[in-house]
GROMACS .gro file of C-alpha atoms in nm:
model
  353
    1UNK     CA    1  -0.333  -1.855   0.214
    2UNK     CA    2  -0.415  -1.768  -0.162
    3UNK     CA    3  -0.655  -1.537  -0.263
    4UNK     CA    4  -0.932  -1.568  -0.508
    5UNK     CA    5  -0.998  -1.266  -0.686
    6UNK     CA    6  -1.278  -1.404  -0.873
    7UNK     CA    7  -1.445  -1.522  -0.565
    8UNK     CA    8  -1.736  -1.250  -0.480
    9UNK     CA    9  -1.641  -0.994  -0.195
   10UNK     CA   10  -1.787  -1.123   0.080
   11UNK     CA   11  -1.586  -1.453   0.024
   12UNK     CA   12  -1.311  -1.231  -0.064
   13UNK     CA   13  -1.376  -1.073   0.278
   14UNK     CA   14  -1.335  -1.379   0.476
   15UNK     CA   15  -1.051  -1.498   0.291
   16UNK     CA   16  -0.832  -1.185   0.395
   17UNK     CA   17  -1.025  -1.174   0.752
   18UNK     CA   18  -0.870  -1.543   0.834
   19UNK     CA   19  -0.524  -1.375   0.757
   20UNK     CA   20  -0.381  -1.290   1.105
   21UNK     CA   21  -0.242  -0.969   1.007
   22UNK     CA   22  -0.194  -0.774   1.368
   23UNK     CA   23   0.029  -0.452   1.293
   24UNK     CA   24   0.360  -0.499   1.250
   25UNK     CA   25   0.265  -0.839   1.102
   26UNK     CA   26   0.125  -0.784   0.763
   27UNK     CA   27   0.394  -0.982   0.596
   28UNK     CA   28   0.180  -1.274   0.518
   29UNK     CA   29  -0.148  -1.085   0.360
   30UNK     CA   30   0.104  -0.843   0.190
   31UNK     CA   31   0.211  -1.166  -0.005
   32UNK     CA   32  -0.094  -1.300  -0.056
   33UNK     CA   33  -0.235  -0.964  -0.197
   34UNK     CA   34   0.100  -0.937  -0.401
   35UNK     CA   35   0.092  -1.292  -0.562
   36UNK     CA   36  -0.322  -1.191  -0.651
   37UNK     CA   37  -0.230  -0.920  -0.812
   38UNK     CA   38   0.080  -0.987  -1.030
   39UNK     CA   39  -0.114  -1.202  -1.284
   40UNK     CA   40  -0.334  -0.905  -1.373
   41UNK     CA   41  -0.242  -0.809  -1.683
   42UNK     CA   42  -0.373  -0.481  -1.711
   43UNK     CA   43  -0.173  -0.343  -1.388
   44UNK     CA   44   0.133  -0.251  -1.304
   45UNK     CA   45   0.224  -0.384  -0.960
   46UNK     CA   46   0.488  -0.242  -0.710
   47UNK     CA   47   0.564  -0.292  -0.345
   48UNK     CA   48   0.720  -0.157  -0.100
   49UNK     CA   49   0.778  -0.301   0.212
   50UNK     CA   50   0.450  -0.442   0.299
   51UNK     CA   51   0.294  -0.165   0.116
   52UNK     CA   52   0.149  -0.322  -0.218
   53UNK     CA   53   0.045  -0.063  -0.522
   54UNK     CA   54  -0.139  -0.142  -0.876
   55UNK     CA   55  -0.221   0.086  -1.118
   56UNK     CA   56  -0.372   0.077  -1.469
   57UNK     CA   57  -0.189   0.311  -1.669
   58UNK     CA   58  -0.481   0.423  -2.011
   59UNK     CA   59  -0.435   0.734  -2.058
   60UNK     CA   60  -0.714   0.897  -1.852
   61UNK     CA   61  -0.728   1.236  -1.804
   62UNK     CA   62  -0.832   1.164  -1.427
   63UNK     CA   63  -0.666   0.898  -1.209
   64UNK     CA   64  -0.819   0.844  -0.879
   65UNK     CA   65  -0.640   0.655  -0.576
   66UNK     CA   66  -0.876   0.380  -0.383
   67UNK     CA   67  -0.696   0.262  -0.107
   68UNK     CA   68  -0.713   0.058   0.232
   69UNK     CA   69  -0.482  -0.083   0.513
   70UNK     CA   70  -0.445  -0.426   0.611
   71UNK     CA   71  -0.308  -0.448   0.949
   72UNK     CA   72  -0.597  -0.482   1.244
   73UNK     CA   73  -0.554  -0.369   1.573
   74UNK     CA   74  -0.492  -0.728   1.810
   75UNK     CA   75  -0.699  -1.013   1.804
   76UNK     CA   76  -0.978  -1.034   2.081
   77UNK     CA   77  -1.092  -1.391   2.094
   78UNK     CA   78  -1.267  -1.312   1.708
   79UNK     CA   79  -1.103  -1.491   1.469
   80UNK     CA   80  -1.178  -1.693   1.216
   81UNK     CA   81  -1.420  -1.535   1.058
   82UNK     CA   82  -1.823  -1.652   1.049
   83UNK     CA   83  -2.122  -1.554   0.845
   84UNK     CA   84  -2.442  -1.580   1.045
   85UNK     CA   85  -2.771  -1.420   0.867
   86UNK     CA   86  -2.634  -1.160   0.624
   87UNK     CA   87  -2.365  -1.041   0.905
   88UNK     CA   88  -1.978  -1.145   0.889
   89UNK     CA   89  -1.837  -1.115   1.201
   90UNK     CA   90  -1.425  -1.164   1.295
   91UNK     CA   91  -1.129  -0.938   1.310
   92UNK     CA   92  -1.119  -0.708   1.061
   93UNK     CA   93  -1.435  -0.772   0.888
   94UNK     CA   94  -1.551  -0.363   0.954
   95UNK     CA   95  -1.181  -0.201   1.012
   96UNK     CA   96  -1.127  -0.264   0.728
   97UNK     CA   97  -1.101  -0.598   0.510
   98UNK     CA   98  -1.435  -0.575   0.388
   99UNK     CA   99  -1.265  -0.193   0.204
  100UNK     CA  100  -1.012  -0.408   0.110
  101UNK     CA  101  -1.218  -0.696  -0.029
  102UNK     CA  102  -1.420  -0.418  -0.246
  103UNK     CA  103  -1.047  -0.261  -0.394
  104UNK     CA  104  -0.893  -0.652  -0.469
  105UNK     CA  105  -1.234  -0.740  -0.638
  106UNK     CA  106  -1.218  -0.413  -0.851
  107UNK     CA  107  -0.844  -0.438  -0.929
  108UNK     CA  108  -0.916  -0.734  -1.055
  109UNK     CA  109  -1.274  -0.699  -1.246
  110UNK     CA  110  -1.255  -0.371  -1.379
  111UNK     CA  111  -0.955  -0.418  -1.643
  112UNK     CA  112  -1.084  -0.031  -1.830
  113UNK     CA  113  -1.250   0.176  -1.622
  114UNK     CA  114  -1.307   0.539  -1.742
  115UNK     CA  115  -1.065   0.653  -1.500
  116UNK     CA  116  -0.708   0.552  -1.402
  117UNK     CA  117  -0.675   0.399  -1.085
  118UNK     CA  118  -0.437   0.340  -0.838
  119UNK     CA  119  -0.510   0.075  -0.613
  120UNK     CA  120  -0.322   0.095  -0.269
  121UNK     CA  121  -0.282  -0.198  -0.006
  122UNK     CA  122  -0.075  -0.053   0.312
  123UNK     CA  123   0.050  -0.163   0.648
  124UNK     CA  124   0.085   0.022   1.004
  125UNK     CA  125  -0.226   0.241   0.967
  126UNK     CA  126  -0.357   0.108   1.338
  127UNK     CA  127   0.021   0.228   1.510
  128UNK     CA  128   0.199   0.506   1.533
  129UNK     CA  129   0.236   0.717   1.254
  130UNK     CA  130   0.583   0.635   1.190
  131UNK     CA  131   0.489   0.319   1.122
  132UNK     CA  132   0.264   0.414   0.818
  133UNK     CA  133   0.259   0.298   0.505
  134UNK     CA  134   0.144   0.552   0.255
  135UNK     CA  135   0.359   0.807   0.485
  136UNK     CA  136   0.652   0.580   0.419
  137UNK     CA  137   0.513   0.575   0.045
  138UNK     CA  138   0.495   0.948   0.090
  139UNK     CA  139   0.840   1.001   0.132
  140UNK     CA  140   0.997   0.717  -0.078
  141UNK     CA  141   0.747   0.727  -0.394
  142UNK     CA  142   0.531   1.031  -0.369
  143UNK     CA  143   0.452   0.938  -0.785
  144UNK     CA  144   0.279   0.661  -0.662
  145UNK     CA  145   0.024   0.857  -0.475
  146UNK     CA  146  -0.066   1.096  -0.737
  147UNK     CA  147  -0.405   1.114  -0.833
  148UNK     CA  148  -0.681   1.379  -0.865
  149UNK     CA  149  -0.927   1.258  -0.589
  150UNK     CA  150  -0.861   0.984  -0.319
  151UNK     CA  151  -1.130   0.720  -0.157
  152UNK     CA  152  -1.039   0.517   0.155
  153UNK     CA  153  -1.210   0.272   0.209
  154UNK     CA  154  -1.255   0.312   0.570
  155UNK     CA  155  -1.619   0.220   0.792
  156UNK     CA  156  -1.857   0.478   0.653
  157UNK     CA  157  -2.147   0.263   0.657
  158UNK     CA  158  -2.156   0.272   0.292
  159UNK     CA  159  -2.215   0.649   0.296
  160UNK     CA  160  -1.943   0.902   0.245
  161UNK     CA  161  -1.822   1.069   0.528
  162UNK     CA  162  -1.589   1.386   0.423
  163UNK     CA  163  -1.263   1.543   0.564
  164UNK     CA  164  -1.152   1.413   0.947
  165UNK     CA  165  -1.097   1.549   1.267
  166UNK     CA  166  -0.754   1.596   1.352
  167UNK     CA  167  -0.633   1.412   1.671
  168UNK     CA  168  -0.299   1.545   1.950
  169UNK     CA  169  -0.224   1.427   2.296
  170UNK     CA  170  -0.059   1.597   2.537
  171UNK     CA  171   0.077   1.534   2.902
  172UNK     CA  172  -0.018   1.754   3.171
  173UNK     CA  173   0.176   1.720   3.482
  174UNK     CA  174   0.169   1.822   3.804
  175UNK     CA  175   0.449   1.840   4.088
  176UNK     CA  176   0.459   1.740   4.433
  177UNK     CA  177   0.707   1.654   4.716
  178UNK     CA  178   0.794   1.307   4.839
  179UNK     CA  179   0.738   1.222   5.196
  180UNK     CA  180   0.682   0.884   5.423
  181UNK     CA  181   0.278   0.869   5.420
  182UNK     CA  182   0.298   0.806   5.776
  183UNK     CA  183   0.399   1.193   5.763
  184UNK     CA  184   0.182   1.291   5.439
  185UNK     CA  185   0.235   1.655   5.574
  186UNK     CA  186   0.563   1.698   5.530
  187UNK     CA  187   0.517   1.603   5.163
  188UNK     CA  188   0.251   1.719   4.848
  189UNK     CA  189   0.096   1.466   4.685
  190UNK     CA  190   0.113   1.520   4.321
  191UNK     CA  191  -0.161   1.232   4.255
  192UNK     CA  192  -0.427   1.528   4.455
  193UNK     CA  193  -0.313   1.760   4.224
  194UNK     CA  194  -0.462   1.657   3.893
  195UNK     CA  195  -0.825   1.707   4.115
  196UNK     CA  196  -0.812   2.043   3.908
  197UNK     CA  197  -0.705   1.872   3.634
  198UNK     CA  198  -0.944   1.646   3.595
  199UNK     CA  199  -1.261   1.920   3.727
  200UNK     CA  200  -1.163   2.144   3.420
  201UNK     CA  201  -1.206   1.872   3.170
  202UNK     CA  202  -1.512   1.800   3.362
  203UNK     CA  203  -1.681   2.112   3.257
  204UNK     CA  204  -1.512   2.153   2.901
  205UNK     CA  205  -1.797   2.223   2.701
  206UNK     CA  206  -1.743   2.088   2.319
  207UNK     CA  207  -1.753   2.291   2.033
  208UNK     CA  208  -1.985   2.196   1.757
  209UNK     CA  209  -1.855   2.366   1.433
  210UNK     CA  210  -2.059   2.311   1.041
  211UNK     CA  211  -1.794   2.279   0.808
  212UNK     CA  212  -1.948   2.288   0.439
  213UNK     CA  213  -2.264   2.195   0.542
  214UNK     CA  214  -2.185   1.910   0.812
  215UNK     CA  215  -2.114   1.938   1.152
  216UNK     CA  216  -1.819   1.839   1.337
  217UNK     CA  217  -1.802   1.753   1.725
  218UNK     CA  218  -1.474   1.818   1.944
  219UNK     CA  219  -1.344   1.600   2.228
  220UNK     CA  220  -1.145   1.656   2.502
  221UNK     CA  221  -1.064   1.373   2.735
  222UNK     CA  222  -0.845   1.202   2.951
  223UNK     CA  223  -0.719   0.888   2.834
  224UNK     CA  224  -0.466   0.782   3.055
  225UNK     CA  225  -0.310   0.866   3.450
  226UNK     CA  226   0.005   0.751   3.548
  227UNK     CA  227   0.161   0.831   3.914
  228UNK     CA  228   0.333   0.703   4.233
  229UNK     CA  229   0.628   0.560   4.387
  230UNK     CA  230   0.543   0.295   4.596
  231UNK     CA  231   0.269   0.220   4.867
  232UNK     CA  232   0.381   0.408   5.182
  233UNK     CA  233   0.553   0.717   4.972
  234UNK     CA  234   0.355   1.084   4.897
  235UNK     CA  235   0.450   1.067   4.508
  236UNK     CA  236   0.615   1.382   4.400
  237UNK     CA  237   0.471   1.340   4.017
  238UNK     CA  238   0.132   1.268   3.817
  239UNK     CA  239   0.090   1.277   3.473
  240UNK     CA  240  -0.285   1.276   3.286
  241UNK     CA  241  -0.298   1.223   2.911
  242UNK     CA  242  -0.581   1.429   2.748
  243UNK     CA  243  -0.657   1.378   2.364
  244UNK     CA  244  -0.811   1.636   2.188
  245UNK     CA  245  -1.001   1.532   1.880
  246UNK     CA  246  -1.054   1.863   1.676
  247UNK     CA  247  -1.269   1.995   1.372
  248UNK     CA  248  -1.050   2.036   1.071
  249UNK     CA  249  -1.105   2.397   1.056
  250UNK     CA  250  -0.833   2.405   1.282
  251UNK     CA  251  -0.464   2.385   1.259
  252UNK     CA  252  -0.217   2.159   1.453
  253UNK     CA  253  -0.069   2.465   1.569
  254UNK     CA  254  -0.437   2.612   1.677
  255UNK     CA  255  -0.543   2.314   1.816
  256UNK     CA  256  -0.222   2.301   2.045
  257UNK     CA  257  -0.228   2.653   2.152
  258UNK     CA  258  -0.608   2.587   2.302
  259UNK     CA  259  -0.473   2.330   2.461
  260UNK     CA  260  -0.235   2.471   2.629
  261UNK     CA  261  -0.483   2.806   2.723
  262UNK     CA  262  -0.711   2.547   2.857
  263UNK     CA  263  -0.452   2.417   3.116
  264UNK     CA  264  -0.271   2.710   3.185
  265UNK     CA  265  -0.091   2.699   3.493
  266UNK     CA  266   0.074   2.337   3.421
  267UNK     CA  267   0.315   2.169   3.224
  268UNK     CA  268   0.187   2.069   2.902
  269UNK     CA  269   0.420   1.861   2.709
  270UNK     CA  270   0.305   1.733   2.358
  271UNK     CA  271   0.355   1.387   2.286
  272UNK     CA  272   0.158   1.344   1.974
  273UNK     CA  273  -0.051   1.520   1.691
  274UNK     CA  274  -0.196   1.528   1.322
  275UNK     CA  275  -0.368   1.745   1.140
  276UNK     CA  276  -0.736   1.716   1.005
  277UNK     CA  277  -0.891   1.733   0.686
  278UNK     CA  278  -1.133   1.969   0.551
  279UNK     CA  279  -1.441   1.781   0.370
  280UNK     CA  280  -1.295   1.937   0.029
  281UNK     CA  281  -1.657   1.911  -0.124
  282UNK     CA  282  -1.635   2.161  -0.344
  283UNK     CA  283  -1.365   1.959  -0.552
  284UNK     CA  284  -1.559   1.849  -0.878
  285UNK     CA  285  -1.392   1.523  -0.836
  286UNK     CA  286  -1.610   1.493  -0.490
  287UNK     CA  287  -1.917   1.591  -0.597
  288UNK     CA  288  -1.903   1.397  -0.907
  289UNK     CA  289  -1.842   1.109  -0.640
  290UNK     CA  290  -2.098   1.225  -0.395
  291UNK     CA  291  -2.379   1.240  -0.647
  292UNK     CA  292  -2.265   0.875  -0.847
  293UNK     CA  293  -2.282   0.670  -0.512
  294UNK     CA  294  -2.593   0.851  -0.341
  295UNK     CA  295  -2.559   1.216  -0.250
  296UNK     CA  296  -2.566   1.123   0.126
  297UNK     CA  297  -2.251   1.271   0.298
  298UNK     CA  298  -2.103   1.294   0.677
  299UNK     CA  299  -1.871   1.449   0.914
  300UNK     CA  300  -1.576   1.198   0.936
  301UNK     CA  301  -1.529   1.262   1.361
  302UNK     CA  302  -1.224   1.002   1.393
  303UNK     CA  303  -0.899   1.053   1.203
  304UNK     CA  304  -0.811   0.891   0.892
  305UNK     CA  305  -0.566   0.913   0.616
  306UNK     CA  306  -0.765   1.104   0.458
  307UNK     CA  307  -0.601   1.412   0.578
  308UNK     CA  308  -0.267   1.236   0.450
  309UNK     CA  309  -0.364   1.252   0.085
  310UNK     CA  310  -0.523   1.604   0.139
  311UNK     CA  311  -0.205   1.727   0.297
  312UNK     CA  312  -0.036   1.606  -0.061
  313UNK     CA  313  -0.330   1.837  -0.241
  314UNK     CA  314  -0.590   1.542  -0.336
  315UNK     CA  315  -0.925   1.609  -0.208
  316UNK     CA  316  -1.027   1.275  -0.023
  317UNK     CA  317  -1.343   1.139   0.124
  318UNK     CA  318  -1.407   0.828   0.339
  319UNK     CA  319  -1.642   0.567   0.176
  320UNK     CA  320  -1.642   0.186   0.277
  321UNK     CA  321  -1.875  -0.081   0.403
  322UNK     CA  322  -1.915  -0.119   0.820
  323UNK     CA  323  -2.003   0.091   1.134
  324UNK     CA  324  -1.709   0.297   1.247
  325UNK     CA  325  -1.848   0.256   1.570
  326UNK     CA  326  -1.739  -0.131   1.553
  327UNK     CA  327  -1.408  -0.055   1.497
  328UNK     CA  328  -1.158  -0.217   1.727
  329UNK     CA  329  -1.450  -0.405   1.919
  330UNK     CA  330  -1.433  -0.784   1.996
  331UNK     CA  331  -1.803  -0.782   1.814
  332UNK     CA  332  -1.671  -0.660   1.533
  333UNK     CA  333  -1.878  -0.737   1.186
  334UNK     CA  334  -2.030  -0.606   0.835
  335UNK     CA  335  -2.310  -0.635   0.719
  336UNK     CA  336  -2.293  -0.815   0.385
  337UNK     CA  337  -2.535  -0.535   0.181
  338UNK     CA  338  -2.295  -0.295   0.311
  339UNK     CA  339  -1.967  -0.477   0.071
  340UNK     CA  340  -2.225  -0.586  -0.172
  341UNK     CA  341  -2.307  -0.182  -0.182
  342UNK     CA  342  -2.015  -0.004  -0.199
  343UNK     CA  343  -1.891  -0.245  -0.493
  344UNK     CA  344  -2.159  -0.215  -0.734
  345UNK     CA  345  -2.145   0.160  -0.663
  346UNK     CA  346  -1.748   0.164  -0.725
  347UNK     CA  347  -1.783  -0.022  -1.030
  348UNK     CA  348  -2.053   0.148  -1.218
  349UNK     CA  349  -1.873   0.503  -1.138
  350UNK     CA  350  -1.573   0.310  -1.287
  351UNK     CA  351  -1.665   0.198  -1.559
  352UNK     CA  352  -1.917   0.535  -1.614
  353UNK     CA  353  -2.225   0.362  -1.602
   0.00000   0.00000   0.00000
């Protein structure tokens, strides 16, 4: 599949939507974005791995990073794409390839905007963090990622949603004693023991902190329970997964601790965790932003790699077209305002109209 960058975005859109590009199989629309982007004169392209990184290089005395991911979480009966009355439905279209559509079309259009920009394309966003692109970018060109203010293009519904709540899961077990469940009382059932388990999360009551302004919402759920042996055994072992979503006023090391406070009395294990970002509005890179594409700003309640670039000291903000709320949903679509939006927005702050 080639890609035509002079195409508008929405075709642009459907072009990289029709691109099967699952995690851990972005080879094919890393190509295509590479073999786009070469020609360009005005940028200098680099990429690593499936990771794919232009940049003009005028001069500027601000350079700003706009970047998006290309891998999709896996495909749900919603590919190929389809525009039906102003909507584009398919794979992708919301999380995130219409972002992505904006950033090619820019890359390509604006050849001398008032800022330098880096332009970042990146796989492994929708796995496991090891996975990650800009981490692996991170640690093997941290140059590249330089920059005085970052945008991802994430779902924002074509309003700015600031900072990101930081996300960890843990394991809370609970112990038992085999037995033949012909003679359950000679044995404890570990799968009865998460009753408590399960009642405390049933009555955690979330907290509702306002961060500059906007308000963030915690969550503490279970996600997963695993347990038993076979079907006439008492199993001696139950594990729940809880994930605690938490307002970036908090620390990794904070957000743990409550966790474990709020199931003292069992064994908490951590399996996984990353720190939020605080909305950074105060920046006057961000509130230049804000106020050039609309003033309107929200609480960012999901995690994004926005707290990536601020843990590397550039404020970030979250600003693409789509409902987060769409995200990974066989349904998923944009609305075709939304790209239309956030590009002539993009550009005219570019090019400091």
């Amino acid at each position: 599949m080639q890609l035509d960058l002079s195409a508008d975005a929405v075709t642009l859109t459907r072009q990289l939507v029709d691109i099967e590009s699952v995690s851990k199989d972005e080879q094919e629309i890393a190509d295509a974005v590479e073999a786009a982007l070469v020609p360009l004169s005005h940028l200098s392209v680099t990429r690593r791995g499936n990771t794919v990184v232009a940049r003009t290089d005028l001069g500027r005395s601000e350079r700003v990073v706009i970047a998006g991911h290309l891998d999709t979480v896996p495909v749900n009966d919603n590919l190929p794409s389809r525009l039906e009355g102003g909507i584009l439905h398919g794979l992708g279209t919301c999380d995130m390839k219409g972002g992505d559509a904006v950033i090619l079309r820019l890359a390509a259009t604006v050849p001398e905007p008032v800022r330098d920009v880096t332009f970042l394309l990146y796989d492994g966003e929708e796995i496991a963090a090891e996975f990650n692109g800009l981490r692996h970018l991170a640690e093997s060109d941290p140059d590249l990622m330089a920059a005085d203010f970052a945008i991802l293009m994430e779902p924002s519904n074509a309003s700015v949603e600031a900072g990101c709540q930081g996300t960890l899961r843990v394991e809370v077990r609970t112990s038992g004693e085999r037995a033949h469940s012909a003679r359950s009382w000679r044995g404890v059932n570990a799968i009865h023991g998460v009753a408590e388990v399960l009642a405390r999360l049933n009555s955690y009551e979330a907290r509702r902190p306002v961060i500059d302004g906007l308000e963030y919402h915690e969550g503490l759920n279970a996600v997963r329970i695993s347990g038993g042996v076979a079907g006439n055994v008492i199993p001696d072992e139950c594990v729940v997964e809880v994930n605690f979503r938490f307002a970036p006023d908090r620390s990794e090391a904070e957000a743990e601790t409550f966790v474990r406070e709020f199931f003292e009395g069992y064994d908490v294990r951590l399996t996984d965790s990353a720190p939020g970002a605080l909305p950074g509005l105060d920046r006057p890179a961000a509130k230049a932003f804000v106020e050039a594409v609309g003033g309107e700003v929200n609480p960012k309640f999901g995690w994004t790699d926005v707290a990536r670039f601020t843990g590397l000291g550039i404020p970030a903000v979250n600003y693409g077209p789509g409902d987060p709320m769409l995200a990974h949903k066989q349904e998923e679509h944009v609305p075709v305002e939304h790209i239309e939006r956030c590009e002539a927005r993009l550009r005219a702050w570019l090019e400091g109209r």
